[in-house]
């Protein structure tokens, strides 16, 4: 109990230490660093594009208050509507990306699919990243018994291959989007834990940490001021890579038939479905693949930009 | 010092890995078969490389073989008293028996007496030497099939006794007389009818027999590599003559694209294809490749649970039937010839007792799509805005496609199906626990009686039936017809009763038959199966002593 | 160091036990059982019941649990509930395929990924860097089954130089190697993508560090700065990502194995879940867990070599 209190006071003090003006100017400088980073700006642009796709796919923001079914807005067609007779038609003026194996408009499905894929990518990585980073940080910083317990826990989780873990979670909890996201989050957590752990071990040895400790700084404070900023860059980069992995795990789960439930469009499952027709109708899998690439690119460019901003070394 | 420790650890780790990894020769694999084989004309052994969509072997004990891939292997290694003519499942012909017997009635019981071929040899194995198959093996085998501990098909053999009159005569007695159409499947080369070699079974035991089988068929088990392949070799002593092929490599390849590329690149001679007519057309255009489309077709049927709201109302069920369009389902498989429409619970194309399109249309029971009528019926039933139902589907294409199509079609009349995909085993368990108000089931059954009994007899009602099976509709209205037809000796009357039962099913819209899916196999032109492919119960092209790779 | 290794190996026991226990109970919660899965949908109810009895599935859970544990302690992995084969034999037949694939993929991933990462880091924000980044992200976005089919299409069909499918004959190194190249390339390329990316960012991170600047200011050649100082410091995250890949490749190569129709440990795991082959799943999971523990241990030991400040 006393520890917690100390910690709280510590962090209060920390925020008092930095004069407000200095903080504002620092923020400005960070912003400028970010803006000057052209790839990062491209990342922001692509990210906005994907977010727009997800947000404006249909007019839900008008329809839901009115209590009616949302109508497609950005998407030219209803993504669930089937035209079985014309299935697998190639791209044409009516259907820019062709039709899939059920005769649904691929373009509309790619637009709607951004919703599920963004959710999978972001939420699963957040779940995995936050729990994993906390585990790794605690293990690496505190050492001793905590380290053993936490890192062995990570070992246990890691001992389940992603597909097996996904299969088991889905089989026990049942299918569905949320359970799938949870499953992917659990899959990713231990890798974050291990990276955060090793980075913490490395940072912990630095003089400034030893110095801070010798002055009697509290654990949480050292972690917050010295360790976290230093390992954050690696965690953020890993997170931006792992967004791609999360979306890929969704595709992989759908490979063994346990992706998002039909008829919900999701890029991963769309690729899987399209792969069955790879030689006959390559467009069915190609376009969702490109969508994933653009999203992953957006996250990674943003991630790099953020890293530069977050990097304490750069700020000096 | 540290470095040394590190080196030691990594080296020891490597050793452990290497020890685990050392390929251990497995008994049968290093078989002597290769040495014994008579050299083929050209010197090169003639090997047929076939790929199936299954992931791995299940069992080679034919009485437990349930998956298609296991049935294929059983078909090549074993015989039965009677067989379906290769390539044509509508004709019975003698196999181990010399001829097809006529039944006699003795003390009110029906007796079938089989005379066995002489000189049929049991395949030699590492454990057992070759020996002549006699009535002792036949009796042992059929009794094994009747025992639930040693067979998956025991239910089929209730009320049947088998005895050996002498070494070459087997007497089968049935408590209830039945027609040949229902009897021969029980002793034919499908499921429980396969005859295994008793000595090998006793030498290796029940577990051992799964991977060390011995029968009398054209091919002998040679080796098994997990997840990769089973290799079968020609049975030199096969009673119909030594097979032209020296070996069959039966490969496990679940990924369609790989099978297609494998075939095109020449790594495979024949392969299981995609159940879609577009695929058939495309592959047929490839040089040197031919695709065969043949029966039997597995039937996809929609079963309504008539014991739950709102499906307990016949108007709701009919509303659904009128909302559906068979063409929409068919289109997802590229239409005919791979998928064809079915109008009754029993597929008329392959089995006596089914109703044809004409018969059903004449009765006005074809439920041609009519959305207005459908909406009107829903309104009468008190669901003008429709309703929503939760449903689980298997991850397999043959299920997911019809479920997803049904979902889109029913959305038009306001019925909202929420589908969750689960793995195939889970689905089978869940639907047997009544999880689905609407069940789509895809299956082949060897005759009308089995179809009707398993799916519509009250004993078979899931969860609550006397012998819970696959009656998902909780229907009990045709028990008397099923039972009467089963013991009817006159084939015409029997068929009449089966038809009457199915008309009732349609009239009350207990189930909606959608389509059957034919088998699709692609091969290089040089592959000659040795028979025409019309329908095969084992669901593969059937490789036997006549199968060859071209140059004869 | 020796004490550290010993203690980690001791700690592996509870880890494996935990994995085993988790798998044991979770797989029994999943709907469906091996008897139903093995007998198929046509089997009679009595037959399913009889098989459940033979398989021991009707025994109380704790009895099943301890009997499995007991067998395991005696080094008996049990028999597959489906094929009745000894699991140790199945694993022995499959493991070489998995190991050769994993090692080759890691080799490709490391040999290509690390230099590429260093190279792009040194040319940060030039077109080389941009191209490298986008390509490696493309590699991260593509599912293995998709890439696998493309590679197969290219090198087995369009330019038919290598066999499309199968694991090859283990006894014949030529056949084995020719069947190995394409799947290893598939996995290796995907791994290269993430290794390149992580190496690049780790290098960038380190290149800004004080001691690298000091090294530079001391007039050391760029080569020396990169390889003697920067790379060494950047190695910790690189080693850790390679470690993670090594562990996950063993099982996550399922899709590649499926596409190329190779046997493999991961495939065995997935199919044993699909078939509800409890014993096979449990036993193979134990082996896999040992693997992961081993790889993690090795990675942790390597940490202390590349960054001597990390003491155990």
Coordinates of C-alpha atoms in Angstrom, one line a residue, chain B residues 144-440:
Chain B
X144 CA -16.8 -58.3 -36.5
X145 CA -18.9 -55.9 -38.6
X146 CA -21.9 -56.7 -36.4
X147 CA -20.0 -55.9 -33.2
X148 CA -20.2 -52.3 -32.1
X149 CA -16.8 -52.7 -30.3
X150 CA -15.1 -53.6 -33.6
X151 CA -17.1 -51.8 -36.2
X152 CA -18.7 -48.5 -36.9
X153 CA -21.5 -50.1 -38.8
X154 CA -22.8 -52.6 -36.3
X155 CA -26.3 -51.1 -36.5
X156 CA -26.7 -52.5 -40.0
X157 CA -26.3 -56.1 -38.9
X158 CA -28.9 -56.4 -36.2
X159 CA -30.9 -59.6 -36.6
X160 CA -28.4 -61.3 -38.9
X161 CA -26.5 -64.5 -38.2
X162 CA -23.7 -65.8 -40.2
X163 CA -22.3 -69.4 -40.2
X164 CA -19.9 -71.5 -42.2
X165 CA -21.5 -74.6 -43.7
X166 CA -18.1 -75.8 -45.1
X167 CA -14.9 -74.1 -46.1
X168 CA -16.5 -72.5 -49.2
X169 CA -20.1 -72.0 -48.2
X170 CA -21.5 -69.2 -46.0
X171 CA -25.1 -69.1 -44.7
X172 CA -26.5 -65.7 -43.8
X173 CA -29.8 -65.8 -41.9
X174 CA -32.0 -62.7 -41.4
X175 CA -34.7 -62.7 -38.7
X176 CA -36.7 -60.2 -40.9
X177 CA -36.9 -61.0 -44.6
X178 CA -35.8 -58.0 -46.7
X179 CA -35.5 -57.3 -50.4
X180 CA -32.2 -57.8 -52.3
X181 CA -31.9 -54.1 -52.8
X182 CA -31.6 -53.7 -49.0
X183 CA -29.6 -56.9 -48.4
X184 CA -26.8 -56.8 -50.9
X185 CA -25.4 -53.5 -49.6
X186 CA -24.7 -55.2 -46.2
X187 CA -22.4 -57.8 -47.8
X188 CA -21.0 -55.6 -50.5
X189 CA -17.7 -53.7 -50.9
X190 CA -18.8 -50.7 -48.9
X191 CA -18.5 -50.2 -45.1
X192 CA -19.2 -53.3 -43.1
X193 CA -19.4 -55.7 -46.0
X194 CA -15.6 -55.8 -46.6
X195 CA -14.0 -59.2 -45.8
X196 CA -10.7 -59.0 -43.9
X197 CA -8.2 -61.7 -43.2
X198 CA -8.7 -63.2 -39.8
X199 CA -5.2 -64.4 -39.1
X200 CA -3.6 -61.0 -39.7
X201 CA -6.3 -59.3 -37.5
X202 CA -5.6 -61.8 -34.7
X203 CA -1.8 -61.4 -35.1
X204 CA -1.7 -57.6 -35.0
X205 CA -4.8 -56.9 -32.9
X206 CA -7.5 -54.3 -33.5
X207 CA -5.2 -51.3 -33.1
X208 CA -2.5 -52.8 -35.2
X209 CA -4.8 -53.7 -38.0
X210 CA -5.5 -50.0 -38.6
X211 CA -2.1 -49.6 -40.1
X212 CA -1.2 -53.2 -40.9
X213 CA -4.2 -54.4 -42.9
X214 CA -4.5 -57.5 -44.9
X215 CA -7.3 -58.4 -47.4
X216 CA -7.7 -60.1 -50.7
X217 CA -7.9 -57.0 -53.0
X218 CA -5.8 -56.0 -56.0
X219 CA -3.4 -53.9 -53.9
X220 CA -1.3 -54.6 -50.8
X221 CA -0.4 -52.1 -48.2
X222 CA 3.3 -51.2 -48.4
X223 CA 4.0 -48.1 -46.4
X224 CA 2.6 -45.1 -44.7
X225 CA 4.3 -41.7 -44.2
X226 CA 2.2 -39.5 -41.8
X227 CA 0.5 -36.6 -43.6
X228 CA 2.2 -37.5 -46.8
X229 CA 1.2 -40.7 -48.4
X230 CA 0.2 -44.4 -48.3
X231 CA 1.9 -46.6 -50.8
X232 CA 0.1 -49.7 -52.1
X233 CA 1.8 -52.4 -54.2
X234 CA 0.3 -54.8 -56.7
X235 CA -1.0 -58.0 -55.2
X236 CA 0.8 -60.6 -57.3
X237 CA -1.7 -63.3 -56.3
X238 CA -4.9 -61.3 -56.9
X239 CA -7.6 -63.7 -58.0
X240 CA -8.6 -61.6 -61.0
X241 CA -5.0 -61.4 -62.1
X242 CA -2.0 -59.3 -61.2
X243 CA -2.8 -55.5 -61.5
X244 CA -1.2 -53.8 -64.4
X245 CA 0.0 -51.0 -62.0
X246 CA 3.0 -51.9 -59.9
X247 CA 2.2 -49.3 -57.2
X248 CA -0.4 -46.7 -56.2
X249 CA 0.9 -43.7 -54.3
X250 CA -2.1 -42.2 -52.4
X251 CA -1.1 -38.7 -51.4
X252 CA -2.7 -36.5 -48.8
X253 CA -3.0 -32.9 -50.2
X254 CA -5.7 -30.7 -48.7
X255 CA -4.8 -27.7 -50.8
X256 CA -6.6 -27.5 -54.1
X257 CA -4.1 -25.2 -55.9
X258 CA -1.3 -27.6 -55.0
X259 CA -3.2 -30.6 -56.4
X260 CA -3.9 -28.6 -59.6
X261 CA -0.2 -27.5 -60.0
X262 CA 1.0 -31.0 -59.0
X263 CA -1.1 -32.5 -61.8
X264 CA -0.1 -29.9 -64.4
X265 CA 3.6 -30.1 -63.5
X266 CA 3.5 -33.9 -63.8
X267 CA 4.1 -34.6 -60.1
X268 CA 0.8 -36.4 -60.1
X269 CA -1.1 -38.6 -62.5
X270 CA -4.6 -38.0 -61.2
X271 CA -6.1 -35.9 -58.5
X272 CA -9.3 -35.1 -56.7
X273 CA -10.5 -31.8 -58.1
X274 CA -12.8 -28.9 -57.2
X275 CA -16.5 -29.5 -57.0
X276 CA -17.2 -26.8 -59.5
X277 CA -18.2 -26.9 -63.1
X278 CA -16.0 -23.9 -64.0
X279 CA -13.0 -25.8 -62.7
X280 CA -13.9 -28.8 -64.8
X281 CA -14.2 -26.7 -67.9
X282 CA -10.9 -24.9 -67.3
X283 CA -8.9 -28.0 -66.5
X284 CA -10.4 -29.8 -69.5
X285 CA -8.8 -27.1 -71.7
X286 CA -5.4 -28.0 -70.5
X287 CA -3.4 -30.1 -72.9
X288 CA -3.3 -33.8 -72.0
X289 CA -5.7 -33.4 -69.0
X290 CA -9.2 -34.9 -68.7
X291 CA -11.6 -34.3 -65.9
X292 CA -14.2 -37.0 -65.0
X293 CA -17.4 -36.0 -63.4
X294 CA -19.4 -38.9 -62.0
X295 CA -21.7 -40.0 -59.2
X296 CA -22.6 -40.9 -56.7
X297 CA -23.6 -37.4 -55.7
X298 CA -23.8 -36.5 -52.0
X299 CA -27.1 -34.9 -51.4
X300 CA -27.4 -31.5 -49.6
X301 CA -30.7 -31.1 -47.9
X302 CA -32.2 -28.4 -45.6
X303 CA -33.8 -29.9 -42.5
X304 CA -36.2 -27.7 -40.5
X305 CA -36.6 -28.4 -36.7
X306 CA -40.3 -28.7 -36.5
X307 CA -40.3 -28.7 -32.8
X308 CA -39.2 -25.1 -32.2
X309 CA -40.8 -21.7 -32.9
X310 CA -41.2 -20.4 -35.5
X311 CA -40.4 -23.4 -37.6
X312 CA -43.1 -25.5 -36.0
X313 CA -45.6 -23.6 -38.2
X314 CA -45.8 -25.3 -41.6
X315 CA -46.6 -21.9 -43.2
X316 CA -43.2 -20.6 -42.0
X317 CA -41.5 -23.7 -43.5
X318 CA -43.3 -23.3 -46.7
X319 CA -42.5 -19.6 -46.8
X320 CA -38.9 -20.5 -46.6
X321 CA -39.2 -23.1 -49.3
X322 CA -40.9 -20.6 -51.6
X323 CA -38.1 -18.0 -50.9
X324 CA -35.4 -20.5 -52.0
X325 CA -34.3 -21.0 -55.5
X326 CA -32.3 -24.1 -56.4
X327 CA -30.6 -22.4 -59.3
X328 CA -29.0 -19.9 -56.8
X329 CA -27.5 -22.8 -54.9
X330 CA -26.4 -24.6 -58.0
X331 CA -24.7 -21.5 -59.5
X332 CA -22.2 -21.5 -56.6
X333 CA -21.0 -24.8 -57.9
X334 CA -21.0 -23.6 -61.5
X335 CA -24.2 -25.5 -62.1
X336 CA -24.3 -28.9 -63.9
X337 CA -22.7 -31.3 -64.4
X338 CA -21.0 -31.0 -61.0
X339 CA -24.1 -30.0 -59.1
X340 CA -27.6 -31.1 -60.1
X341 CA -31.0 -30.4 -58.6
X342 CA -32.7 -32.8 -56.2
X343 CA -36.4 -32.9 -55.5
X344 CA -36.8 -35.5 -52.8
X345 CA -35.0 -36.8 -49.8
X346 CA -33.7 -39.8 -51.7
X347 CA -31.8 -38.9 -54.9
X348 CA -33.7 -40.3 -57.8
X349 CA -30.8 -40.4 -60.1
X350 CA -28.8 -43.0 -58.2
X351 CA -31.3 -44.8 -56.0
X352 CA -34.7 -46.5 -56.5
X353 CA -37.3 -44.8 -54.4
X354 CA -36.5 -41.2 -55.2
X355 CA -38.9 -38.7 -56.8
X356 CA -38.0 -37.1 -60.1
X357 CA -38.5 -33.5 -60.9
X358 CA -41.5 -34.4 -63.1
X359 CA -43.2 -36.4 -60.4
X360 CA -42.7 -33.6 -57.8
X361 CA -43.8 -30.9 -60.2
X362 CA -46.9 -32.8 -61.2
X363 CA -47.9 -32.9 -57.5
X364 CA -47.2 -29.2 -57.1
X365 CA -44.5 -29.9 -54.5
X366 CA -41.5 -28.5 -56.3
X367 CA -41.9 -25.2 -54.4
X368 CA -40.7 -23.1 -57.4
X369 CA -39.5 -19.7 -56.1
X370 CA -42.3 -17.3 -55.4
X371 CA -41.4 -14.4 -53.1
X372 CA -44.9 -12.9 -53.0
X373 CA -46.4 -16.2 -51.8
X374 CA -43.5 -16.6 -49.4
X375 CA -44.1 -13.2 -47.8
X376 CA -47.8 -13.8 -47.7
X377 CA -47.3 -17.1 -45.9
X378 CA -45.0 -15.4 -43.4
X379 CA -47.6 -12.7 -42.7
X380 CA -50.3 -15.3 -42.2
X381 CA -48.0 -17.1 -39.7
X382 CA -47.6 -13.8 -37.9
X383 CA -44.1 -12.9 -39.0
X384 CA -44.6 -10.1 -41.5
X385 CA -41.1 -8.7 -40.7
X386 CA -39.4 -12.0 -40.6
X387 CA -37.3 -13.2 -37.7
X388 CA -33.8 -14.1 -36.9
X389 CA -32.1 -17.5 -36.2
X390 CA -28.7 -18.5 -35.0
X391 CA -26.9 -21.2 -36.9
X392 CA -23.5 -22.9 -36.9
X393 CA -21.9 -24.1 -40.1
X394 CA -18.9 -26.4 -40.7
X395 CA -15.9 -24.7 -42.2
X396 CA -16.1 -27.0 -45.2
X397 CA -17.0 -25.6 -48.6
X398 CA -19.8 -28.1 -49.2
X399 CA -21.5 -26.7 -46.1
X400 CA -20.5 -23.1 -46.1
X401 CA -21.6 -22.4 -49.6
X402 CA -25.2 -23.6 -49.3
X403 CA -25.5 -22.0 -45.8
X404 CA -24.2 -18.6 -47.1
X405 CA -26.4 -18.8 -50.2
X406 CA -29.5 -19.6 -48.0
X407 CA -28.6 -16.7 -45.8
X408 CA -28.6 -14.3 -48.7
X409 CA -31.8 -15.7 -50.2
X410 CA -33.7 -15.7 -46.9
X411 CA -32.6 -12.1 -46.2
X412 CA -35.0 -11.1 -49.0
X413 CA -38.0 -12.1 -47.0
X414 CA -36.7 -10.6 -43.8
X415 CA -35.3 -13.8 -42.2
X416 CA -31.9 -13.0 -40.7
X417 CA -29.6 -16.0 -40.3
X418 CA -26.6 -15.4 -38.1
X419 CA -24.0 -18.0 -39.1
X420 CA -21.0 -18.9 -37.0
X421 CA -18.4 -21.1 -38.6
X422 CA -16.9 -23.9 -36.5
X423 CA -14.7 -26.8 -37.4
X424 CA -16.3 -29.8 -39.0
X425 CA -16.3 -32.0 -35.9
X426 CA -17.7 -29.3 -33.7
X427 CA -20.6 -28.8 -36.2
X428 CA -21.4 -32.5 -36.2
X429 CA -21.5 -32.5 -32.4
X430 CA -23.5 -29.3 -32.1
X431 CA -26.2 -30.1 -34.7
X432 CA -26.7 -33.4 -32.9
X433 CA -27.4 -31.4 -29.7
X434 CA -30.1 -29.5 -31.6
X435 CA -28.0 -26.3 -31.8
X436 CA -29.4 -25.4 -35.3
X437 CA -33.1 -24.7 -36.0
X438 CA -32.2 -25.2 -39.6
X439 CA -29.6 -27.8 -40.5
X440 CA -28.1 -28.3 -43.9

